[in-house]
Coordinates of C-alpha atoms (C1' of nucleotides) in Angstrom, one line a residue:
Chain A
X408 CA 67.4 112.6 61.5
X409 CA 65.5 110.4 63.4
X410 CA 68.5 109.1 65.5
X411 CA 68.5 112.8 66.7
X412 CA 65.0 112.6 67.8
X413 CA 65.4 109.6 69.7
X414 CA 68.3 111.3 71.8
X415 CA 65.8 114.1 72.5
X416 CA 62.9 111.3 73.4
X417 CA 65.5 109.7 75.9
X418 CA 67.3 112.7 76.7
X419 CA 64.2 115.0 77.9
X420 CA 61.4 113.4 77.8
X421 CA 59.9 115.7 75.4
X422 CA 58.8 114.6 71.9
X423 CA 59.5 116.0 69.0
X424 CA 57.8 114.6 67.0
X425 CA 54.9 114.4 69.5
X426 CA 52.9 117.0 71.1
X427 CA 52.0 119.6 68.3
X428 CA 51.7 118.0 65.7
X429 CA 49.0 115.0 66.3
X430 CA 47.4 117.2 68.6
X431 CA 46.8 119.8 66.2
X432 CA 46.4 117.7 62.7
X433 CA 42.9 117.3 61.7
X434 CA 41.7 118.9 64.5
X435 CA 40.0 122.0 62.5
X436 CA 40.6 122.8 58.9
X437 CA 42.7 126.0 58.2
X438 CA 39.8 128.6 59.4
X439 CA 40.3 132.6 58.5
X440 CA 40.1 130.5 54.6
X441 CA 37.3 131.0 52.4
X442 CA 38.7 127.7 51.2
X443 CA 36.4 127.9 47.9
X444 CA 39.4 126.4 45.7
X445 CA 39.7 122.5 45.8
X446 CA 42.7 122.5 44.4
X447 CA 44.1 124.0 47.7
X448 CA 42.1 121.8 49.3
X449 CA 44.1 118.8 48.0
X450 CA 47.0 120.4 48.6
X451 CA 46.2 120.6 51.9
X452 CA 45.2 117.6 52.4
X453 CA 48.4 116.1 50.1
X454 CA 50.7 118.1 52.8
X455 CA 48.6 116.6 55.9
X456 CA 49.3 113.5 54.8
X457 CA 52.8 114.1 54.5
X458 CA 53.3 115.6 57.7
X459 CA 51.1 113.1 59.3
X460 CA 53.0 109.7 57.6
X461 CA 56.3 111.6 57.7
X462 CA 57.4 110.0 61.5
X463 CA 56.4 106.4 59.7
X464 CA 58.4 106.6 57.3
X465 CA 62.1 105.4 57.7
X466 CA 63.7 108.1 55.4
X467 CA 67.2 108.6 54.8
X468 CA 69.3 111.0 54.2
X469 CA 68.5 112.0 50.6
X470 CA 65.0 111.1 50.8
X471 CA 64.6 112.9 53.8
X472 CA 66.2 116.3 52.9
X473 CA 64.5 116.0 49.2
X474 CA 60.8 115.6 51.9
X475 CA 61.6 118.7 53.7
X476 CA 63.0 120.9 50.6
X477 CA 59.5 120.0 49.2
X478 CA 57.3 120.6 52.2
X479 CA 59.8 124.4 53.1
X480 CA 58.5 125.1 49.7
X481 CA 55.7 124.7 49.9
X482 CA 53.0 127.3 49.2
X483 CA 50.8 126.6 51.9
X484 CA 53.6 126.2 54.6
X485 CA 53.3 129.9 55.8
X486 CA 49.4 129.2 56.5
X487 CA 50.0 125.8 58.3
X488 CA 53.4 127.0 60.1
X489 CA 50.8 129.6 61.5
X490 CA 48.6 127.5 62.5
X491 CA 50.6 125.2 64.2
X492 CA 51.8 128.6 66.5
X493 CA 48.3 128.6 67.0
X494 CA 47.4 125.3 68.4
X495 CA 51.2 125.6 70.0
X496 CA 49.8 128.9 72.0
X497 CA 46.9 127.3 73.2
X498 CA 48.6 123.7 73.9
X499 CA 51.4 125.7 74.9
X500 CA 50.3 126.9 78.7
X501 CA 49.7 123.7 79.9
X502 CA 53.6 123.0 79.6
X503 CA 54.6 125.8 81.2
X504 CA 54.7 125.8 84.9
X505 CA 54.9 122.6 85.2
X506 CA 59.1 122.9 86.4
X507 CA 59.7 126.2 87.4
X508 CA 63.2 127.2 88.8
X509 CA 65.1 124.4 90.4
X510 CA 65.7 124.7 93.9
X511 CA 69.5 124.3 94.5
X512 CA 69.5 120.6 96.2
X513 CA 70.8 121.1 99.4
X514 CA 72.9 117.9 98.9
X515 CA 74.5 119.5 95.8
X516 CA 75.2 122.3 98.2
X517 CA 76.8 120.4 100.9
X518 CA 79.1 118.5 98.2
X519 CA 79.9 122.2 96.9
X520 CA 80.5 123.1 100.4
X521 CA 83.2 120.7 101.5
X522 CA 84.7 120.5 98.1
X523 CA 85.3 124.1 98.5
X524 CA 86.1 123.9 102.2
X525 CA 89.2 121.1 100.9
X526 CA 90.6 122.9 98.6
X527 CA 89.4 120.6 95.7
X528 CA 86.8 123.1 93.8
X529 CA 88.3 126.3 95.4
X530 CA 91.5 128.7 93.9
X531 CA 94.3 126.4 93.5
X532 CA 96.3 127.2 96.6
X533 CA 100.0 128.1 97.4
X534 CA 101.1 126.8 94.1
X535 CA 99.5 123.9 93.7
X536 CA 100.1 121.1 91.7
X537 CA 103.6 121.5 90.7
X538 CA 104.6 123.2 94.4
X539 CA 103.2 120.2 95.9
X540 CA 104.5 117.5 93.5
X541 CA 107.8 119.4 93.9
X542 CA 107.9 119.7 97.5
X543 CA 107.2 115.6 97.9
X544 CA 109.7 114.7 95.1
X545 CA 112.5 116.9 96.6
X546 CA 111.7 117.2 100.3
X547 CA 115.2 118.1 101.0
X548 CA 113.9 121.8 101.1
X549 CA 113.5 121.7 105.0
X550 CA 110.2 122.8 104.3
X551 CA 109.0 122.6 108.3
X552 CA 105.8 120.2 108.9
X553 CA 104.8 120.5 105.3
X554 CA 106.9 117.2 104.6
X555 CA 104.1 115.5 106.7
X556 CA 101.4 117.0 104.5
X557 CA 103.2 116.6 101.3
X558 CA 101.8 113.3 101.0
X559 CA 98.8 113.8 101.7
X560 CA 98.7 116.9 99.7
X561 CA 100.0 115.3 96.6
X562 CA 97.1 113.3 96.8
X563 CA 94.7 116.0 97.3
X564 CA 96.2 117.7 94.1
X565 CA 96.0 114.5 92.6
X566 CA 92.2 114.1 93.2
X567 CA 91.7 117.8 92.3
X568 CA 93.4 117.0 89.1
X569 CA 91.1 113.9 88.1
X570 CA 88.4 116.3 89.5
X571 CA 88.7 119.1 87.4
X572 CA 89.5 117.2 84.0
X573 CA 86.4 115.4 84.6
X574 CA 84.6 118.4 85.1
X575 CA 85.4 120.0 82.7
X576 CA 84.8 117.0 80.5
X577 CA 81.2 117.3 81.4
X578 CA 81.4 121.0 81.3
X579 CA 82.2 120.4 77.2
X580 CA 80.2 117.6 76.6
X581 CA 77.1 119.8 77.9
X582 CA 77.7 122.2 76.0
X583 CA 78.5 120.8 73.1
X584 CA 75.3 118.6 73.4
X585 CA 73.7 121.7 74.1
X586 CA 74.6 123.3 70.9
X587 CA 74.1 120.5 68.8
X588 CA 70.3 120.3 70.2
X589 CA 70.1 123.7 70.1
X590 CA 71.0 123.7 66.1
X591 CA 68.6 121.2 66.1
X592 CA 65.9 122.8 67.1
X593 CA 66.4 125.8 65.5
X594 CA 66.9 123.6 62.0
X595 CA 63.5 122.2 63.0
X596 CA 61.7 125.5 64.1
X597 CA 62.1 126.4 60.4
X598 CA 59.5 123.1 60.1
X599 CA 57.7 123.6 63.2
X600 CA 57.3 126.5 65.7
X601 CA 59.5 126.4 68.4
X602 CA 59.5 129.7 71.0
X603 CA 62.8 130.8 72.5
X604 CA 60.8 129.4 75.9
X605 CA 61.0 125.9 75.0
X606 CA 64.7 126.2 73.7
X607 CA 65.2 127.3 76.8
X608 CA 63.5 124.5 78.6
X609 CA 65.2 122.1 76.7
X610 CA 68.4 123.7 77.9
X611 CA 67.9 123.5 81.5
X612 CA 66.8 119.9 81.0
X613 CA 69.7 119.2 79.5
X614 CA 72.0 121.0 82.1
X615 CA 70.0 119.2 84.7
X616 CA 71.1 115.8 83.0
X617 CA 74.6 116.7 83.3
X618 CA 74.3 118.1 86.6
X619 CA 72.9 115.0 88.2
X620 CA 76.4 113.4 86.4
X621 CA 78.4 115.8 87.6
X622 CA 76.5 114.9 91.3
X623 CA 78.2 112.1 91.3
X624 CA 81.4 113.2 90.3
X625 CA 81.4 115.6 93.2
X626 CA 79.9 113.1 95.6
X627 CA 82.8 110.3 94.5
X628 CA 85.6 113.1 95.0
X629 CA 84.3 113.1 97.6
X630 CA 84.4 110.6 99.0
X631 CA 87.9 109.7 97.6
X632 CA 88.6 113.0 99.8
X633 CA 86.9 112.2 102.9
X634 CA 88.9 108.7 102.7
X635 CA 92.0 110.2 102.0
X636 CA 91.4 112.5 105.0
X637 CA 90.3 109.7 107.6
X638 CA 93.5 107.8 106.4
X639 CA 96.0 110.5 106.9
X640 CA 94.2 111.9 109.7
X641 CA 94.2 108.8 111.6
X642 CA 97.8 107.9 110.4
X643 CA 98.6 111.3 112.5
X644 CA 96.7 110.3 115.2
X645 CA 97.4 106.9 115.7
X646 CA 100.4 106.8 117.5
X647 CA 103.3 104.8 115.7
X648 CA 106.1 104.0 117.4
X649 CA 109.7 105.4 115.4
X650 CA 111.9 103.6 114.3
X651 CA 114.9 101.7 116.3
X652 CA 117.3 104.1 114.7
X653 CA 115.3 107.4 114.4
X654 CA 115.1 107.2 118.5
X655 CA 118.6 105.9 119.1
X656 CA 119.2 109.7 116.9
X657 CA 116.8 111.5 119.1
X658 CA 118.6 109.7 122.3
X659 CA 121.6 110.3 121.4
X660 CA 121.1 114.3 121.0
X661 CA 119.0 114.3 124.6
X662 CA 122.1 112.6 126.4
X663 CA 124.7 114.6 124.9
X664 CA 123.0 117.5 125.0
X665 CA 121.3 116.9 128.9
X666 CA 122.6 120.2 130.3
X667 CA 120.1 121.9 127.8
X668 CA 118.0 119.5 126.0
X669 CA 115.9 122.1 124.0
X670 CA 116.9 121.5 120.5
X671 CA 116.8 124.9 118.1
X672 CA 114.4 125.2 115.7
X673 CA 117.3 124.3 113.0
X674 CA 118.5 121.2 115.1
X675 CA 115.4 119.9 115.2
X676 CA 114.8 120.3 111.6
X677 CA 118.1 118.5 111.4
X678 CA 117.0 115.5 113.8
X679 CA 113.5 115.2 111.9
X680 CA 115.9 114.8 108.9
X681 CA 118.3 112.8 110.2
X682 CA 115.7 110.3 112.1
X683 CA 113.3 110.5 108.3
X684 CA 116.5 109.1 106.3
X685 CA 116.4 105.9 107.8
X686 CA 117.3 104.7 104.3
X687 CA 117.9 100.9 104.5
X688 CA 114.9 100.8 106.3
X689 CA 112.9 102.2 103.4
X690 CA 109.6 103.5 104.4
X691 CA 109.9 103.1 108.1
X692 CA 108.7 106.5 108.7
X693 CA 109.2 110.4 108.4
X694 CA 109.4 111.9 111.2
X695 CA 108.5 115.9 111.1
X696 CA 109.7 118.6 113.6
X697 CA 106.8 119.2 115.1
X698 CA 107.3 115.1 116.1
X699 CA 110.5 115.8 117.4
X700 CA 109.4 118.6 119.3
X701 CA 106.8 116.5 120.8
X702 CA 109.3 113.7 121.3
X703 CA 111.5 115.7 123.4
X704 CA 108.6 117.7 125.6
X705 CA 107.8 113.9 126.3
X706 CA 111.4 112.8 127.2
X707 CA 111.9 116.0 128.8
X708 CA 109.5 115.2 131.4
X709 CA 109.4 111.7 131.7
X710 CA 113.1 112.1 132.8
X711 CA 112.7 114.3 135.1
X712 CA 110.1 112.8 136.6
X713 CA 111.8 109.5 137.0
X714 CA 115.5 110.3 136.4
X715 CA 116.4 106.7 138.0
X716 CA 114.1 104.9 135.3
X717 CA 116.3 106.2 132.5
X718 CA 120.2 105.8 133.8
X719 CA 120.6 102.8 132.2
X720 CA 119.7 104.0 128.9
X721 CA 121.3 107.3 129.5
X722 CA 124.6 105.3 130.6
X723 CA 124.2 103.8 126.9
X724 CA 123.6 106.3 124.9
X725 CA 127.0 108.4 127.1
X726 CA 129.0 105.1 126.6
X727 CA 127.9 105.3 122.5
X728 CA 128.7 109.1 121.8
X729 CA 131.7 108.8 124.3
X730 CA 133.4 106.6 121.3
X731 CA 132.4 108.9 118.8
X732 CA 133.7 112.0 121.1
X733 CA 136.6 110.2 122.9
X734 CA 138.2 110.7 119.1
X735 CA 136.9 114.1 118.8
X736 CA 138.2 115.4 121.9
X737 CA 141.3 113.0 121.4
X738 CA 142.1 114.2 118.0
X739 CA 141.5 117.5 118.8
X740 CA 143.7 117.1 121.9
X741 CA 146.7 115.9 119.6
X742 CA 145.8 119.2 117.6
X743 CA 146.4 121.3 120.4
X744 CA 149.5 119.6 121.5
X745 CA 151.2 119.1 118.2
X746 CA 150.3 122.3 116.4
X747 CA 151.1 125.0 120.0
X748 CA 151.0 122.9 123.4
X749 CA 151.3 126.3 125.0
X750 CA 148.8 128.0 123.0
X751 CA 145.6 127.2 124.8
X752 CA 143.2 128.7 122.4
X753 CA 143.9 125.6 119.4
X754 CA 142.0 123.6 120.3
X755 CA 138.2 124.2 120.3
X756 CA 137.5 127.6 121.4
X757 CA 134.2 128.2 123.2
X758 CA 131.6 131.0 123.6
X759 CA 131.2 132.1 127.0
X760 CA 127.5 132.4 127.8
X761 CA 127.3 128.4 126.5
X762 CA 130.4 127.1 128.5
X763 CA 129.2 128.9 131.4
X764 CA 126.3 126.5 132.0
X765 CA 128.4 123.5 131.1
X766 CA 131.3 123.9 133.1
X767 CA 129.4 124.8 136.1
X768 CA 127.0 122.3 135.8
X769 CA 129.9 119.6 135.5
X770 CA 131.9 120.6 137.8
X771 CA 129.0 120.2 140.3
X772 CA 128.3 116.7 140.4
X773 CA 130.7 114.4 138.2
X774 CA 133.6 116.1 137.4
X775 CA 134.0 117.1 141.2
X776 CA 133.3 113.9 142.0
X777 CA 135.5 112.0 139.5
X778 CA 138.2 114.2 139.4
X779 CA 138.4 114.4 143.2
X780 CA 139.2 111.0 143.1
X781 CA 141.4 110.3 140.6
X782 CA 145.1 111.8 139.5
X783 CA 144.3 114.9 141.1
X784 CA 146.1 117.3 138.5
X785 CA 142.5 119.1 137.3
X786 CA 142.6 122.6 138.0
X787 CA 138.4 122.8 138.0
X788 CA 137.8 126.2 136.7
X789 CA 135.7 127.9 139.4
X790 CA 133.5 129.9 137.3
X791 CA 132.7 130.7 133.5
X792 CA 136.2 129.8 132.7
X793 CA 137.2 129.0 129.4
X794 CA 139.4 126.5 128.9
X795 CA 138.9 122.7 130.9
X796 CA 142.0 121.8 131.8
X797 CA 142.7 118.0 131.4
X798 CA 144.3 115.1 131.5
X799 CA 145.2 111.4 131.0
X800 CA 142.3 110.4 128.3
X801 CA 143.7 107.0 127.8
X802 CA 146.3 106.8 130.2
X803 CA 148.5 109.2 128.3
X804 CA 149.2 112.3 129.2
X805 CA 148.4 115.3 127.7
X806 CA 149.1 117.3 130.5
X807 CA 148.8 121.5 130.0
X808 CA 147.1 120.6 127.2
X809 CA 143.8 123.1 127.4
X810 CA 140.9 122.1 125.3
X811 CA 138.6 124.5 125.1
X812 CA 135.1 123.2 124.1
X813 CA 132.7 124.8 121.5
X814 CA 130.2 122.7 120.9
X815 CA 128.1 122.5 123.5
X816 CA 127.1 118.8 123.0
X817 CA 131.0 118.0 123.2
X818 CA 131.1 119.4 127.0
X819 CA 128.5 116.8 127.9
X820 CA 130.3 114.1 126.5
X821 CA 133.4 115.0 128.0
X822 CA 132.2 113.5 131.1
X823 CA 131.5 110.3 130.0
X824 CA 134.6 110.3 128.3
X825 CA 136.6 110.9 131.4
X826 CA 134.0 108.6 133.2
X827 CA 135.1 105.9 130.8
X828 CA 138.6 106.4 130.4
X829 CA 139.5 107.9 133.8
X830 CA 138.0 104.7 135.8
X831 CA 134.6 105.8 136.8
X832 CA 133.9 102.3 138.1
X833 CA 131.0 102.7 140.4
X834 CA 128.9 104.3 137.5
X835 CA 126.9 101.6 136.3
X836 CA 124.5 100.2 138.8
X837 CA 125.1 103.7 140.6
X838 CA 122.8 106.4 140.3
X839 CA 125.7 109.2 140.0
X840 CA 126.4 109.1 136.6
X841 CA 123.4 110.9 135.1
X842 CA 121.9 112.5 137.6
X843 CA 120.3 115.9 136.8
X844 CA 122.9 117.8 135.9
X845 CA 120.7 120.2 133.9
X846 CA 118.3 120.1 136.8
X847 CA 118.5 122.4 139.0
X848 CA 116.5 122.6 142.8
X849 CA 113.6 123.9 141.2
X850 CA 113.8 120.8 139.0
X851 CA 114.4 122.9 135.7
X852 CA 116.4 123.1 133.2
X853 CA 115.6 126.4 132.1
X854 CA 116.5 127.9 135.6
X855 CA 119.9 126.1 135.1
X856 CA 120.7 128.6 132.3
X857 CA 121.3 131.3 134.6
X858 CA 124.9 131.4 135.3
X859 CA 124.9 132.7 138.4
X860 CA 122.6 129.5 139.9
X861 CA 125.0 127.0 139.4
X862 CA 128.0 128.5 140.0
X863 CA 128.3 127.3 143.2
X864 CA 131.6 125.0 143.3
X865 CA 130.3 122.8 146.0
X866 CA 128.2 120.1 146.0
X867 CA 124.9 120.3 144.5
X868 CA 121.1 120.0 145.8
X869 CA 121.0 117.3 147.6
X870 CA 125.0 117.1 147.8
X871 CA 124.6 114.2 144.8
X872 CA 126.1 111.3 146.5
X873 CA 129.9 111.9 145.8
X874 CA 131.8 109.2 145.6
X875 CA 135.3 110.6 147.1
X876 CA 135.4 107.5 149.4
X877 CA 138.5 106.4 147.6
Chain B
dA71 C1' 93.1 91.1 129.8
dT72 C1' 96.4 93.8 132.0
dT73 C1' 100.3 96.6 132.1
dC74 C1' 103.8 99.4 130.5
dA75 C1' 105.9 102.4 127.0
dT76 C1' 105.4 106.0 124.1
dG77 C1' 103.7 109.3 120.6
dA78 C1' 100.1 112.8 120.4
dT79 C1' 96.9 116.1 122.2
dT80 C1' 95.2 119.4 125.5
dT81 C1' 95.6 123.0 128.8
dG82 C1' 97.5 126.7 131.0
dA83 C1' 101.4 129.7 131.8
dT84 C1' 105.0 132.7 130.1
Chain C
dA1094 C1' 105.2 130.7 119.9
dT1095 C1' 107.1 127.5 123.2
dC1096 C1' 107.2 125.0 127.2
dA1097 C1' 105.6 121.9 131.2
dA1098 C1' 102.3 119.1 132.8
dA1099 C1' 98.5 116.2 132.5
dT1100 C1' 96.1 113.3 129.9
dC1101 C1' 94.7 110.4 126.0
dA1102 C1' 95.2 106.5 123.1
dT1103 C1' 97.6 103.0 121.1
dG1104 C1' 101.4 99.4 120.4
dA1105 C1' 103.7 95.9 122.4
dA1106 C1' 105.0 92.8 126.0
dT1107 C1' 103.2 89.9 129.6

DNA sequence: ATTCATGATTTGAT
DNA sequence: ATCAAATCATGAAT
């Protein structure tokens, strides 16, 4: 019994055993009381002395509940528990108003605030946990720039976790303190007068306890947030080269792909994966859409701007698909020829509106200029024709063989494949090779969509340097 | 320390 | 929403 005072001592500052009782004892004898009979008299003074020794006493449990039975049952207890309200009333007013309401602490408020404002305290969002955990463990799910938050995300909902548990921890342990103290009191009111007031006093001290503990749970989440943030923040915006291989990808689909390098919203998803695998190199880095967007906007313009600055590298990148599509086009050559060398349509058929730009656009600068100067058996098609009529791709001859092209990427290579294969020997060093086919005089590539602006079978702007010394 | 390369951000247009 | 262009800011090479 006495353990459970000592928690109240150290819990609220507020003695139990304290205020009422010394302050009241032997102040004034029982008054209202003719007192004639001195047998009450010594029963008053027996059960004074009780109540007055009873804190000195180390009782326990027996002894104790045996004490109190004896002083409940006492006759005079209804005339002292008065009496005791009495002296409580008057003693009473000086303890209130001493703590009124608590003003909510700004500081508490802020914390509140921005654990609301980060989604730690506030509705579980979009799924939550098991979305987020899901998302990060699968991330095959092409879910857009989410990939680049799932991290930091599963984190979040990690700290969220740890944060609510704990919470709630507190939330219980409160309240079950709270109840116990609460019994407590109301066991001891039955001793000692106790208004609903003070109960209620001793509550709010209590929740004021665990509040200042749960403080600092909300401060340290946090913090733990704030830290996350910075980091992942800053890992955004701290720039971090890719990987070798993950731009050697993105190269490689902005040189075949130079007539119209404005990857689709699927393509890039694809490139983002693509460039993200990067498996042996474990966790060199995943690299989101939106990255990939931002990657192109930057080569897009950085070409253009200095389109003699990036031959070289656009020579490389032609020369390594050109292996990869000299196959392509080579096995799907032999196609044509073995399954119906008259049939033009085997090989790979082609939409219009996309060969359109292609054709055009070669036959402009390097097929014009390559093919002018070499065998001499290409019938160029002159406009949005369908089929590109070609020849000797390693020396042999698959002449009447007609190829159409359908992937657009394919018709880029092509020239380089020729280049290679159909001695294009003034191409390195030389500035013909890549120059801006895409580009048109207004120096974009967009403009260069329209059919009808690069239809012109003659020589390009600028009348790109040909070659047709030989 | 300086310079260049390059990813990211901002701005303004469509 | 997406793009071009300008700009910022950093990583890496010198």
């Amino acid at each position: 019994m006495d353990e459970q005072a000592r928690i109240m001592q150290a819990l609220g500052g507020v003695s139990l055993a304290g205020h009422s009782v010394q302050g009241g004892m032997g102040l004034q004898p029982p008054h209202g009381h003719d007192g004639t009979d001195d047998g009450r008299k010594q029963d008053i003074g027996d059960i004074l002395h009780q109540i007055m020794t009873i804190t000195d006493q180390s009782l326990d449990e027996a002894q104790a509940k045996n004490r109190k039975h004896g002083l409940n049952c006492h006759r005079m207890k209804p005339a002292l528990f008065s009496v005791l309200c009495e002296i409580k009333e008057k003693t009473g007013l000086s303890i209130r108003g001493s703590q009124e309401e608590d003003p909510p602490d700004p500081q508490l408020m802020r914390l509140d605030n921005m654990l609301l404002a980060e989604g730690v305290s506030g509705p579980e969002k979009g799924g939550g946990s098991a979305a987020a955990a899901a998302a990060a463990a699968a991330s095959g799910g092409a879910s857009d720039n989410s990939i680049e938050h799932s991290d930091y995300r599963s984190k979040l909902t990690q700290i969220r976790q740890i944060y609510h548990t704990e919470l709630e921890k507190y939330e219980q342990a409160c309240n079950e303190f709270t109840t116990h103290v609460m019994n407590l009191l109301r066991e001891q009111s039955r001793t000692r007068p106790i208004s609903p007031k003070e109960i209620e006093r001793m509550v709010g001290i209590i929740h004021r306890k665990f509040s200042s503990i749960q403080m600092q749970l909300k401060q340290s989440t946090c913090e733990a947030v704030m830290i996350l943030r910075s980091r992942f923040l800053d890992a955004r915006r701290k720039r971090r080269n890719f990987s070798k291989q993950a731009t050697e990808i993105l190269n490689e689909y902005f040189y075949s792909h130079l007539s119209n390098p404005y990857p689709s919203e699927e393509a890039k998803e694809e490139l983002a994966k693509k460039c993200s695998i990067t498996v042996s190199q474990g966790v060199g880095s995943t690299i989101t859409v939106s990255q990939v967007s931002n990657w192109f906007g930057n080569k897009r313009i950085r070409y253009k701007k200095n389109i003699g600055k990036f031959q070289e590298e656009a020579n490389l990148y032609a020369a390594k698909t050109a292996v990869t599509a000299a196959h392509a086009v080579a096995a799907a050559v032999q196609n044509s020829q073995t399954n119906s060398p008259t049939t033009p349509n085997s090989g790979f058929q082609m939409k219009d509106e996309e060969f359109q730009l292609d054709s055009a656009e070669s036959k402009n600068t390097l097929l014009t200029n390559m093919f002018t100067g070499s065998s001499g058996s290409f019938n160029l098609p002159n406009s949005g024709d369908m089929f590109l009529s070609m020849q000797s791709l390693n020396g042999d001859s698959y002449q009447g063989a007609q190829v159409g092209v359908n992937v657009q990427s394919q018709v880029d290579t092509l020239r380089h494949v020729i280049s290679q294969t159909a001695g294009y020997s003034e191409a390195l060093g030389g500035n013909t090779m890549y120059s801006p086919n895409g580009l048109n005089a207004n120096g974009g590539w967009h403009d260069a969509m329209t059919p009808s602006s690069v239809i012109s079978p003659t020589e390009g702007p600028g009348s790109v340097h040909s070659d047709t010394s030989n």
